PDB file of N, CA and C in Angstrom:
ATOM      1  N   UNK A   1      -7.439   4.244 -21.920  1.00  0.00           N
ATOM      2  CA  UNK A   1      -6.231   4.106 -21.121  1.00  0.00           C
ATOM      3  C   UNK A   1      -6.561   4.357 -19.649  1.00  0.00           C
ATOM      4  N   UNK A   2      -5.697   3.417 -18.744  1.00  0.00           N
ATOM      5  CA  UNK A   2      -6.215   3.635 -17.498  1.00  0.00           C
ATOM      6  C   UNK A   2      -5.376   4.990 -16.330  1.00  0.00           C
ATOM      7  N   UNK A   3      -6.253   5.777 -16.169  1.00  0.00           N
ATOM      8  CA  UNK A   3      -5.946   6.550 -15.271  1.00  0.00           C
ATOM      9  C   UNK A   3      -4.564   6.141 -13.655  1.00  0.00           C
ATOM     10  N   UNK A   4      -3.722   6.573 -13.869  1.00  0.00           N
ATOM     11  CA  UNK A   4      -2.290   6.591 -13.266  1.00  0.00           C
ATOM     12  C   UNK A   4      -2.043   7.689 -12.624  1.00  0.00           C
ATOM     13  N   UNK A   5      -1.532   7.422 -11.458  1.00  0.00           N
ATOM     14  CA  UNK A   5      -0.899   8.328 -10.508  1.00  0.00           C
ATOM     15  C   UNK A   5      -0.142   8.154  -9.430  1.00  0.00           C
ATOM     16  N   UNK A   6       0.184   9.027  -8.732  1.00  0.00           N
ATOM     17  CA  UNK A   6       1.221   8.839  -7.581  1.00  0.00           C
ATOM     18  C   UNK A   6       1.076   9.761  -6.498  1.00  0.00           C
ATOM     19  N   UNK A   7       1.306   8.917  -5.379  1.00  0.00           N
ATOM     20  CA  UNK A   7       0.863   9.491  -4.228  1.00  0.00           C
ATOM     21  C   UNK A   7       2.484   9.424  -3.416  1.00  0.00           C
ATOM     22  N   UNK A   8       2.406  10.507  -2.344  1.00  0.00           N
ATOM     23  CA  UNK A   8       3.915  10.577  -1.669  1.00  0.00           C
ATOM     24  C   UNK A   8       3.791   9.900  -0.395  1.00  0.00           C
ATOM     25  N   UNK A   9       4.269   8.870  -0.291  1.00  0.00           N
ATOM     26  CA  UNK A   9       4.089   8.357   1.150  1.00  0.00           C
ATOM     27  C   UNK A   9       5.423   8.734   1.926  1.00  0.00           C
ATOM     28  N   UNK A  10       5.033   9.172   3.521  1.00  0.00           N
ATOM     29  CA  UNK A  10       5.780   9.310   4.338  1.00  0.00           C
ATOM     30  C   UNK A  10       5.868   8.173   5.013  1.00  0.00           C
ATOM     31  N   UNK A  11       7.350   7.833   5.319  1.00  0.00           N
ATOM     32  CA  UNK A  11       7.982   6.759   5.927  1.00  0.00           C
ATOM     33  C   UNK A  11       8.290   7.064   7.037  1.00  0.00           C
ATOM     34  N   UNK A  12       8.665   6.175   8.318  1.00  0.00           N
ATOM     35  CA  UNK A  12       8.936   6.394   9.456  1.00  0.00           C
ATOM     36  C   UNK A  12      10.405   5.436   9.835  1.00  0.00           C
ATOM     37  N   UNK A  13      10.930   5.627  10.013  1.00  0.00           N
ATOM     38  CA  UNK A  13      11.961   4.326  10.130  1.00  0.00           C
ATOM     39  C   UNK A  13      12.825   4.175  11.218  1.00  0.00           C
ATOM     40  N   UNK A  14      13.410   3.205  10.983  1.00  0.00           N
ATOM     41  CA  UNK A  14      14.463   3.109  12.469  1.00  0.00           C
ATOM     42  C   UNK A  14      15.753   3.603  12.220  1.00  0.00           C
ATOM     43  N   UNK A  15      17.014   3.485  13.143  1.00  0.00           N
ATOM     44  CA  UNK A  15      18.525   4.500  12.768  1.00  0.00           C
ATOM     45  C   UNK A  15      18.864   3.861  11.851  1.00  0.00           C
ATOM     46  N   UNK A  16      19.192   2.494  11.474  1.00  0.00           N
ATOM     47  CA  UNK A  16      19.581   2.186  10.260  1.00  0.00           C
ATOM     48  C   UNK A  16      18.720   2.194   8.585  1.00  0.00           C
ATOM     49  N   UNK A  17      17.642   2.692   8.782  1.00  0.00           N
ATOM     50  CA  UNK A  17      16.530   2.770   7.446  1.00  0.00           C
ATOM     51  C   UNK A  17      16.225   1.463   7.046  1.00  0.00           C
ATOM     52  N   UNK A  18      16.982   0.367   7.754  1.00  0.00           N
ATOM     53  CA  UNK A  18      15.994  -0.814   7.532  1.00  0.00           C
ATOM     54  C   UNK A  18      14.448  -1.050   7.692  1.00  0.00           C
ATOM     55  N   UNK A  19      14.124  -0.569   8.907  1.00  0.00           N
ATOM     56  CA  UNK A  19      12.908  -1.025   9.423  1.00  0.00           C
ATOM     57  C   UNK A  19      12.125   0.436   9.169  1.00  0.00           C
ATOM     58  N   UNK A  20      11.272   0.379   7.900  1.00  0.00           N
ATOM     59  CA  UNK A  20      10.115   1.308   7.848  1.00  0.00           C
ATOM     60  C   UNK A  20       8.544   1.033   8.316  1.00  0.00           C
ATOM     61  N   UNK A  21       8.097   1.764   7.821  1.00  0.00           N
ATOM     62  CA  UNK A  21       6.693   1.250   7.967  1.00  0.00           C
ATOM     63  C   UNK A  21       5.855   2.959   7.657  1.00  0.00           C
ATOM     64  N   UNK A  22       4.789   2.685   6.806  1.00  0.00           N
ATOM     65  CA  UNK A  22       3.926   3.988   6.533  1.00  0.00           C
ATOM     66  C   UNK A  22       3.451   4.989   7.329  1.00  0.00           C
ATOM     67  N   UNK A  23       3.901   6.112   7.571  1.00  0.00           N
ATOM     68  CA  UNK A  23       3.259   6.616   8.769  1.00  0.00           C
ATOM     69  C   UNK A  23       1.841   7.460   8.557  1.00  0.00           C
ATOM     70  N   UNK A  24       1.822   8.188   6.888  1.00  0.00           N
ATOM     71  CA  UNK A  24       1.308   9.056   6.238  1.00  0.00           C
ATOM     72  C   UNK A  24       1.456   9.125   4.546  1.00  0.00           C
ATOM     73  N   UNK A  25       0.484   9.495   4.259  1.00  0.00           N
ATOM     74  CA  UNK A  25       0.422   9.719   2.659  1.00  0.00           C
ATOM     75  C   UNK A  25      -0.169  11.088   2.561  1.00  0.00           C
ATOM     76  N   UNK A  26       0.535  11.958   1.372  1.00  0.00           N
ATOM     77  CA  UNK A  26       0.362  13.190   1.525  1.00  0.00           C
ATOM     78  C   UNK A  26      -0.709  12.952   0.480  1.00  0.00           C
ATOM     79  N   UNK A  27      -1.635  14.602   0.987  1.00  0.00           N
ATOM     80  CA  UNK A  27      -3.381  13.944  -0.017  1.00  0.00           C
ATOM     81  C   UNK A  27      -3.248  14.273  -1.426  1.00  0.00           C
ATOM     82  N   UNK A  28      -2.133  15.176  -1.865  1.00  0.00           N
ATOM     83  CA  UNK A  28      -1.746  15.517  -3.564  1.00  0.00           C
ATOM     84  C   UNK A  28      -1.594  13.927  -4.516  1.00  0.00           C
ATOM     85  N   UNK A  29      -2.605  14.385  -5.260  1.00  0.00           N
ATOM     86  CA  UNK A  29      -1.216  13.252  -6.534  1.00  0.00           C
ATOM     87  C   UNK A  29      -1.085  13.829  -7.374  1.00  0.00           C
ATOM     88  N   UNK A  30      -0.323  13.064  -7.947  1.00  0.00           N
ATOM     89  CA  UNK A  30       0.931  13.461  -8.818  1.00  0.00           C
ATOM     90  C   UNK A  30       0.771  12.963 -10.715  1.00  0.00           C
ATOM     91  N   UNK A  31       1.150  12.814 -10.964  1.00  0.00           N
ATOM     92  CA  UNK A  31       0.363  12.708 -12.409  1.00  0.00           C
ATOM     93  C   UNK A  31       1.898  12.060 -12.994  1.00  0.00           C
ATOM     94  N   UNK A  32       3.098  12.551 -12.870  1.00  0.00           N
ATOM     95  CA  UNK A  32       4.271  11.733 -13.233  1.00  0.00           C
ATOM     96  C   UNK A  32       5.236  11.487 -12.033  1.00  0.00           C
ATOM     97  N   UNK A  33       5.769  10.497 -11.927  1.00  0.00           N
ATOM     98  CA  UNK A  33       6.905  10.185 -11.105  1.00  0.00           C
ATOM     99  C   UNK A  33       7.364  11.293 -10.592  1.00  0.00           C
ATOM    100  N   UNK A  34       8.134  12.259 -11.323  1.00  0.00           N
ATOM    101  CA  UNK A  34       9.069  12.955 -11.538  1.00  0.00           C
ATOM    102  C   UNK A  34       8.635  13.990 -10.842  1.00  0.00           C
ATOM    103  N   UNK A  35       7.302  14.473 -10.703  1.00  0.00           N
ATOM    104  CA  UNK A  35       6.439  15.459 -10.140  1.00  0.00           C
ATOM    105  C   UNK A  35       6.757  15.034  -8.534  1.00  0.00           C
ATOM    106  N   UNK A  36       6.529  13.953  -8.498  1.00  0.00           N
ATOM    107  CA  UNK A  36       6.156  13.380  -7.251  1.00  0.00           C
ATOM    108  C   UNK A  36       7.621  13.726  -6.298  1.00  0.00           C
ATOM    109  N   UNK A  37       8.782  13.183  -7.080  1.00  0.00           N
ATOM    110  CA  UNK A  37       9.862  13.497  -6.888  1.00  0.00           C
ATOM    111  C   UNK A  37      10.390  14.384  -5.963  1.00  0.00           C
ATOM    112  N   UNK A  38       9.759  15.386  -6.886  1.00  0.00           N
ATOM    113  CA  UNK A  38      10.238  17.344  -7.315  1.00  0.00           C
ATOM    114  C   UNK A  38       9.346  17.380  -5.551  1.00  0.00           C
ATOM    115  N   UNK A  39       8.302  17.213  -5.059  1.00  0.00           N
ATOM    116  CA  UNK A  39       7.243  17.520  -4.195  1.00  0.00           C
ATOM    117  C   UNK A  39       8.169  16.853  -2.623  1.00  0.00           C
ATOM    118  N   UNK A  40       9.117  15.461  -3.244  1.00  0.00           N
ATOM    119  CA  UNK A  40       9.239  14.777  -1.621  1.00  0.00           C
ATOM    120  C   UNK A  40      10.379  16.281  -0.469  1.00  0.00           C
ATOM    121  N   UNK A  41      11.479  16.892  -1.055  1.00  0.00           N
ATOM    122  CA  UNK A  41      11.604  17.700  -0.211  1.00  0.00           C
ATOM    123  C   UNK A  41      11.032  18.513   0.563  1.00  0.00           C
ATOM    124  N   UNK A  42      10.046  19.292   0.096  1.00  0.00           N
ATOM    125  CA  UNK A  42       8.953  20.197   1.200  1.00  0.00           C
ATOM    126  C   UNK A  42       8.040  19.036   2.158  1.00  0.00           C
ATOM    127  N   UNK A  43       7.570  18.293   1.714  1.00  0.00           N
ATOM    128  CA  UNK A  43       7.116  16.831   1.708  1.00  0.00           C
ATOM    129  C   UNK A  43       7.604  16.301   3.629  1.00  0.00           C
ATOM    130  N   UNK A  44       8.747  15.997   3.142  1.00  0.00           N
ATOM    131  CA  UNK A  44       9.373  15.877   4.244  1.00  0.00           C
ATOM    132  C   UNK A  44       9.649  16.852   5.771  1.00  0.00           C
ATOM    133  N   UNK A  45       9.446  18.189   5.293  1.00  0.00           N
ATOM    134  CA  UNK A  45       9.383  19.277   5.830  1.00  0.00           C
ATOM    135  C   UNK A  45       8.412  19.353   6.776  1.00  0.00           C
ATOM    136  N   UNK A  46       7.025  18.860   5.913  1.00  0.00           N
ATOM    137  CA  UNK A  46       5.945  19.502   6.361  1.00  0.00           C
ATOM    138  C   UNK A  46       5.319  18.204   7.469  1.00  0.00           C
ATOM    139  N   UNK A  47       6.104  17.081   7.544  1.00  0.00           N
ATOM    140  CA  UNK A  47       6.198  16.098   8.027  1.00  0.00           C
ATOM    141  C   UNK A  47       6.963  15.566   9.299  1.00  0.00           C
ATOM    142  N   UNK A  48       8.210  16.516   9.574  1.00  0.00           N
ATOM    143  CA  UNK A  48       9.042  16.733  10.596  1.00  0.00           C
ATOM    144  C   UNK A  48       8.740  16.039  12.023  1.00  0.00           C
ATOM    145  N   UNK A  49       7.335  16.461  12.299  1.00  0.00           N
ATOM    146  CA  UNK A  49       6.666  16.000  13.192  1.00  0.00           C
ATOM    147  C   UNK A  49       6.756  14.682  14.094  1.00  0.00           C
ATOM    148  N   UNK A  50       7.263  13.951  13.131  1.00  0.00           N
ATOM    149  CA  UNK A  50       6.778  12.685  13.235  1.00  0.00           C
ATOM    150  C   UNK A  50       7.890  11.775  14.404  1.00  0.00           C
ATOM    151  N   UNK A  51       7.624  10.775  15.475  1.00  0.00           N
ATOM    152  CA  UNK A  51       8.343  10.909  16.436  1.00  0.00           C
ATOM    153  C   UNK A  51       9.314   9.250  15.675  1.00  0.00           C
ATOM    154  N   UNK A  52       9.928   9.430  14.675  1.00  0.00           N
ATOM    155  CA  UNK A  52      11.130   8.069  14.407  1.00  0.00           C
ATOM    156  C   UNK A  52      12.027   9.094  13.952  1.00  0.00           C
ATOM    157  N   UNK A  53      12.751   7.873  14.393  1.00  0.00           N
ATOM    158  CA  UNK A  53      14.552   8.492  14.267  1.00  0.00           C
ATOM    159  C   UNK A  53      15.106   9.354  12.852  1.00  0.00           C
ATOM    160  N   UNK A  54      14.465   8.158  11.610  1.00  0.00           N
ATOM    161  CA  UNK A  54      14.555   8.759  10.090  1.00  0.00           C
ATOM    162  C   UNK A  54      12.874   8.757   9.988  1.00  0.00           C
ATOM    163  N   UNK A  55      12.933   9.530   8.981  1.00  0.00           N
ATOM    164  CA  UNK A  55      11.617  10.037   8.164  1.00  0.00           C
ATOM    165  C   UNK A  55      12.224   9.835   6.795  1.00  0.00           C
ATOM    166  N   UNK A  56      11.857   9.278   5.934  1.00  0.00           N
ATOM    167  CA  UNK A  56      11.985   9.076   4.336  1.00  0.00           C
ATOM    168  C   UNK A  56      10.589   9.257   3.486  1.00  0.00           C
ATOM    169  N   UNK A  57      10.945   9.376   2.487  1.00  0.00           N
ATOM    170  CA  UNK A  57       9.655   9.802   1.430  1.00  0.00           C
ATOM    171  C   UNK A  57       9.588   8.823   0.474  1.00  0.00           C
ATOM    172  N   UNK A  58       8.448   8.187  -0.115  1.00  0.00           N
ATOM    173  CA  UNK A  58       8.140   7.173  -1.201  1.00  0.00           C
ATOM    174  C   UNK A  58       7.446   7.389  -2.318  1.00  0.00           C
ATOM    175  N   UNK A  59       7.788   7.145  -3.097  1.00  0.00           N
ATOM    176  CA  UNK A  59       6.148   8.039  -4.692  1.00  0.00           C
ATOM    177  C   UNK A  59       5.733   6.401  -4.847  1.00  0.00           C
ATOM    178  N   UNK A  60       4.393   6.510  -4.659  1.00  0.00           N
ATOM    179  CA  UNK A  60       3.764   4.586  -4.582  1.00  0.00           C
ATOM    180  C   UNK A  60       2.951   5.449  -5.714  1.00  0.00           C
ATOM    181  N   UNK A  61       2.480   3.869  -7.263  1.00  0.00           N
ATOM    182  CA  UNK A  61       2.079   4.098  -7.856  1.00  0.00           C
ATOM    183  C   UNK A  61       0.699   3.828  -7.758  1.00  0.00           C
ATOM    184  N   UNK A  62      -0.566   4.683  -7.987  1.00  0.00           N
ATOM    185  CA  UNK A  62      -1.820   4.154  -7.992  1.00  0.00           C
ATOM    186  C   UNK A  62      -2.841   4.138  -9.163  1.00  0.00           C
ATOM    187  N   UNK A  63      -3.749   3.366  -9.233  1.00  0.00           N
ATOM    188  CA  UNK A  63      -4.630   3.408 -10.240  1.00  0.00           C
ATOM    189  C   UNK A  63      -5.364   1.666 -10.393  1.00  0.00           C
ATOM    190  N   UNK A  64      -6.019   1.886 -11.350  1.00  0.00           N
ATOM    191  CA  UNK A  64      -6.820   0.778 -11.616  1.00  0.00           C
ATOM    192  C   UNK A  64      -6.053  -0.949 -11.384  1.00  0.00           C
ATOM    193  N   UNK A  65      -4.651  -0.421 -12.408  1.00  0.00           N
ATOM    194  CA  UNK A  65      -3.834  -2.034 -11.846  1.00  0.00           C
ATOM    195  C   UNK A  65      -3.304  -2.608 -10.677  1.00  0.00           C
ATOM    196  N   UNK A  66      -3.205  -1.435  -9.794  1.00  0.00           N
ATOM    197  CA  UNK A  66      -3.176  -1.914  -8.330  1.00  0.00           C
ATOM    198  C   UNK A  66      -4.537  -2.769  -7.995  1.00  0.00           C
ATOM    199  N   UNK A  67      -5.605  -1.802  -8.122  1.00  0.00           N
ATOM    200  CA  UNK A  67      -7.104  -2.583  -7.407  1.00  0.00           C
ATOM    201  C   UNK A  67      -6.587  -3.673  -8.269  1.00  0.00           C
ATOM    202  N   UNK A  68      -6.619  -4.165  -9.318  1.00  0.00           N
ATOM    203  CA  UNK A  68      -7.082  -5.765  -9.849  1.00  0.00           C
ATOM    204  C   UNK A  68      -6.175  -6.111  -8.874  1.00  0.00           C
ATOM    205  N   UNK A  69      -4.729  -5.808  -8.863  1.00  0.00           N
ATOM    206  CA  UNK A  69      -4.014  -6.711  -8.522  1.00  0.00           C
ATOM    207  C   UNK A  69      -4.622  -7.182  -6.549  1.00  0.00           C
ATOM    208  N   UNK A  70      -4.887  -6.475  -6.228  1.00  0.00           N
ATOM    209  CA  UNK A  70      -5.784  -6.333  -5.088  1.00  0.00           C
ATOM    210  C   UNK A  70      -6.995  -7.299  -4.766  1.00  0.00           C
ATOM    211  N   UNK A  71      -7.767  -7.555  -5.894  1.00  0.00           N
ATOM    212  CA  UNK A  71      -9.052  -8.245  -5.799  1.00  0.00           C
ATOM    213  C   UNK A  71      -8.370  -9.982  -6.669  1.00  0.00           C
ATOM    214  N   UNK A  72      -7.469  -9.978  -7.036  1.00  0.00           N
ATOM    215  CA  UNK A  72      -6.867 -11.039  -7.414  1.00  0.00           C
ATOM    216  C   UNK A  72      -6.245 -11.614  -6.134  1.00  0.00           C
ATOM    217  N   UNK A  73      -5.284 -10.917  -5.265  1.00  0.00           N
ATOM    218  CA  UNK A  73      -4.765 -11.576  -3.925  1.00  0.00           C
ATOM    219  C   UNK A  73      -5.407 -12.062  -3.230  1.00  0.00           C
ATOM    220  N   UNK A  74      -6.630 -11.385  -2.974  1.00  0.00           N
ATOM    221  CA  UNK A  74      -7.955 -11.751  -2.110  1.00  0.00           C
ATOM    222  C   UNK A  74      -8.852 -13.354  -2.629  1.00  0.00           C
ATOM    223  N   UNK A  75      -8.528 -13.197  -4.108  1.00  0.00           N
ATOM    224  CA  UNK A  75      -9.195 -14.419  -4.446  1.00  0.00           C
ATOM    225  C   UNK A  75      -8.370 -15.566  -4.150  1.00  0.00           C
ATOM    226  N   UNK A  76      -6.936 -15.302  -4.488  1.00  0.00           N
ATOM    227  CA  UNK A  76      -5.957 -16.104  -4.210  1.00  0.00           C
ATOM    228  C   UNK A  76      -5.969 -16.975  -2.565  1.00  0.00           C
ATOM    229  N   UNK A  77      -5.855 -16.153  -1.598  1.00  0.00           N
ATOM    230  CA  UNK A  77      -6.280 -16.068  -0.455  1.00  0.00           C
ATOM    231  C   UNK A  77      -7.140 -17.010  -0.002  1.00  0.00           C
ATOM    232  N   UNK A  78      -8.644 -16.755  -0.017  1.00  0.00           N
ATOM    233  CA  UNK A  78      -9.456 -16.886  -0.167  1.00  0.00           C
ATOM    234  C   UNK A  78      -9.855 -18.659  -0.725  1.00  0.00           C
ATOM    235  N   UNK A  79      -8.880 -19.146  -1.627  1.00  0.00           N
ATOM    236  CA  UNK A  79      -8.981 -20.540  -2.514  1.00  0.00           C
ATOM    237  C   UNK A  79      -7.866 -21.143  -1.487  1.00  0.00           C
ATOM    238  N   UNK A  80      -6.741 -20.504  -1.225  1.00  0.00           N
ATOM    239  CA  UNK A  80      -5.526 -21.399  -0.027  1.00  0.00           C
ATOM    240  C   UNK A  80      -6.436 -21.646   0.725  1.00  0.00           C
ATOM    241  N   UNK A  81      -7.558 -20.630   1.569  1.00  0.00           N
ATOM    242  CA  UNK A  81      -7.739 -20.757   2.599  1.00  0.00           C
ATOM    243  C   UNK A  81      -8.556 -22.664   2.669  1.00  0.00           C
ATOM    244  N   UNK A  82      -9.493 -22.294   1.516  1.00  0.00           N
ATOM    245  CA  UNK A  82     -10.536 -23.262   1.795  1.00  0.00           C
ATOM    246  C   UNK A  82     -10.284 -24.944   0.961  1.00  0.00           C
ATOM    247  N   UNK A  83      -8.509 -24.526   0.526  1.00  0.00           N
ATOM    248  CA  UNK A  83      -7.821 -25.840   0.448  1.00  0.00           C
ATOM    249  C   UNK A  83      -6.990 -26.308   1.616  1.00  0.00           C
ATOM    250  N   UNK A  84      -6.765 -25.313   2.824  1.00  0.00           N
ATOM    251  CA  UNK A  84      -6.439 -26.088   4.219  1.00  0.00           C
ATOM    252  C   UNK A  84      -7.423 -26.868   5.191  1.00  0.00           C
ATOM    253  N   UNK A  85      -8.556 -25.398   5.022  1.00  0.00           N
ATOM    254  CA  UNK A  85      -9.562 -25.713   6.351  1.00  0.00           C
ATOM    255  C   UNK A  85     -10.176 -26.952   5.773  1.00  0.00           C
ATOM    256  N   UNK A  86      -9.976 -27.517   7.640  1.00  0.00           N
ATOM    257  CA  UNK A  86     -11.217 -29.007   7.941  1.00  0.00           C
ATOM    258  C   UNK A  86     -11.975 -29.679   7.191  1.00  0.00           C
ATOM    259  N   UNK A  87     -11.986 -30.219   6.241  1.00  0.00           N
ATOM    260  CA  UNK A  87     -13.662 -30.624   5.694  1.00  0.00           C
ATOM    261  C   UNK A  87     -14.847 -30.374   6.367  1.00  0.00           C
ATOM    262  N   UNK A  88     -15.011 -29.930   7.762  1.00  0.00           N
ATOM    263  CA  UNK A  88     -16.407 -29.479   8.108  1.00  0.00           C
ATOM    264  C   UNK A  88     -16.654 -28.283   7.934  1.00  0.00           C
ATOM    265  N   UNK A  89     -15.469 -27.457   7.586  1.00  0.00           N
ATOM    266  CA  UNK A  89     -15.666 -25.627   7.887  1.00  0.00           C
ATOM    267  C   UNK A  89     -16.617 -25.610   5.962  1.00  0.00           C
ATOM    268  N   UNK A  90     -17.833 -25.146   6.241  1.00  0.00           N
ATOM    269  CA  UNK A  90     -18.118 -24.784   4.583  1.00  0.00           C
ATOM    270  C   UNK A  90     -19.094 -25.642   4.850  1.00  0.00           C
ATOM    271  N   UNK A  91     -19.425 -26.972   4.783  1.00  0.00           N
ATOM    272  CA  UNK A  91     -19.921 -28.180   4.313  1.00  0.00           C
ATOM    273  C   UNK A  91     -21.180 -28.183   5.742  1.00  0.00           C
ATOM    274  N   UNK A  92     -22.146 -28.968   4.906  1.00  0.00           N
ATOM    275  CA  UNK A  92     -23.156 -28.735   5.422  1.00  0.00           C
ATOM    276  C   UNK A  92     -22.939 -30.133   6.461  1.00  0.00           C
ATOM    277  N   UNK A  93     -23.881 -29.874   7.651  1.00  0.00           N
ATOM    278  CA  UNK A  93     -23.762 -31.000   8.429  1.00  0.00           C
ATOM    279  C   UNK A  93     -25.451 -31.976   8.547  1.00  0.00           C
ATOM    280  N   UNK A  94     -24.923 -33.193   8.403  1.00  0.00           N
ATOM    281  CA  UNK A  94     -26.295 -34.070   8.706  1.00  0.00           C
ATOM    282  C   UNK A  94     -26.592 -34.154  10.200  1.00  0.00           C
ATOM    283  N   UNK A  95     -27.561 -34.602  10.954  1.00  0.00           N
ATOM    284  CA  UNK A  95     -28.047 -34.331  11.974  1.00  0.00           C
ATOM    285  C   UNK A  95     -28.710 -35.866  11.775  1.00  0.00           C
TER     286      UNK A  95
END
């Protein structure tokens, strides 16, 4: 079985909590959701710092099915790319 966990990411956001973006991930993980949970109040605390309007907390899941899904996008990527580019980009040239 593949090893699972959760990490607490700190959010940064704008006055309406639309517009986030990652500011920090705290270095604990977490072993169930629920842990992770229990951790975002101090979490946030210890985070205060941070110069946006809201600060919010996230439990992102990590482990092995992220990476595939990771090295799969890249391949994905990677095959668009070289079904747009030029016919010369890749291909060898005669002289």
């Amino acid at each position: 079985m593949d090893q699972v966990f959760y990490v607490l990411a700190i959010m940064g956001c704008s006055d309406d909590s639309l517009a986030c973006s990652q500011a920090r991930v705290e270095p604990v993980r977490y072993t169930s959701y629920v842990a992770c949970q229990e951790a975002m109040p101090a979490a946030l605390q210890r985070n205060a710092d941070l110069s946006y309007p809201v600060i919010s907390a996230a439990c992102q899941r990590q482990g092995k099915r992220m990476v595939i899904g990771t090295r799969h996008a890249h391949a994905a990527a990677a095959k668009a790319q070289s079904l747009t580019a030029p016919w010369w980009i890749g291909s060898a040239q005669r002289i």
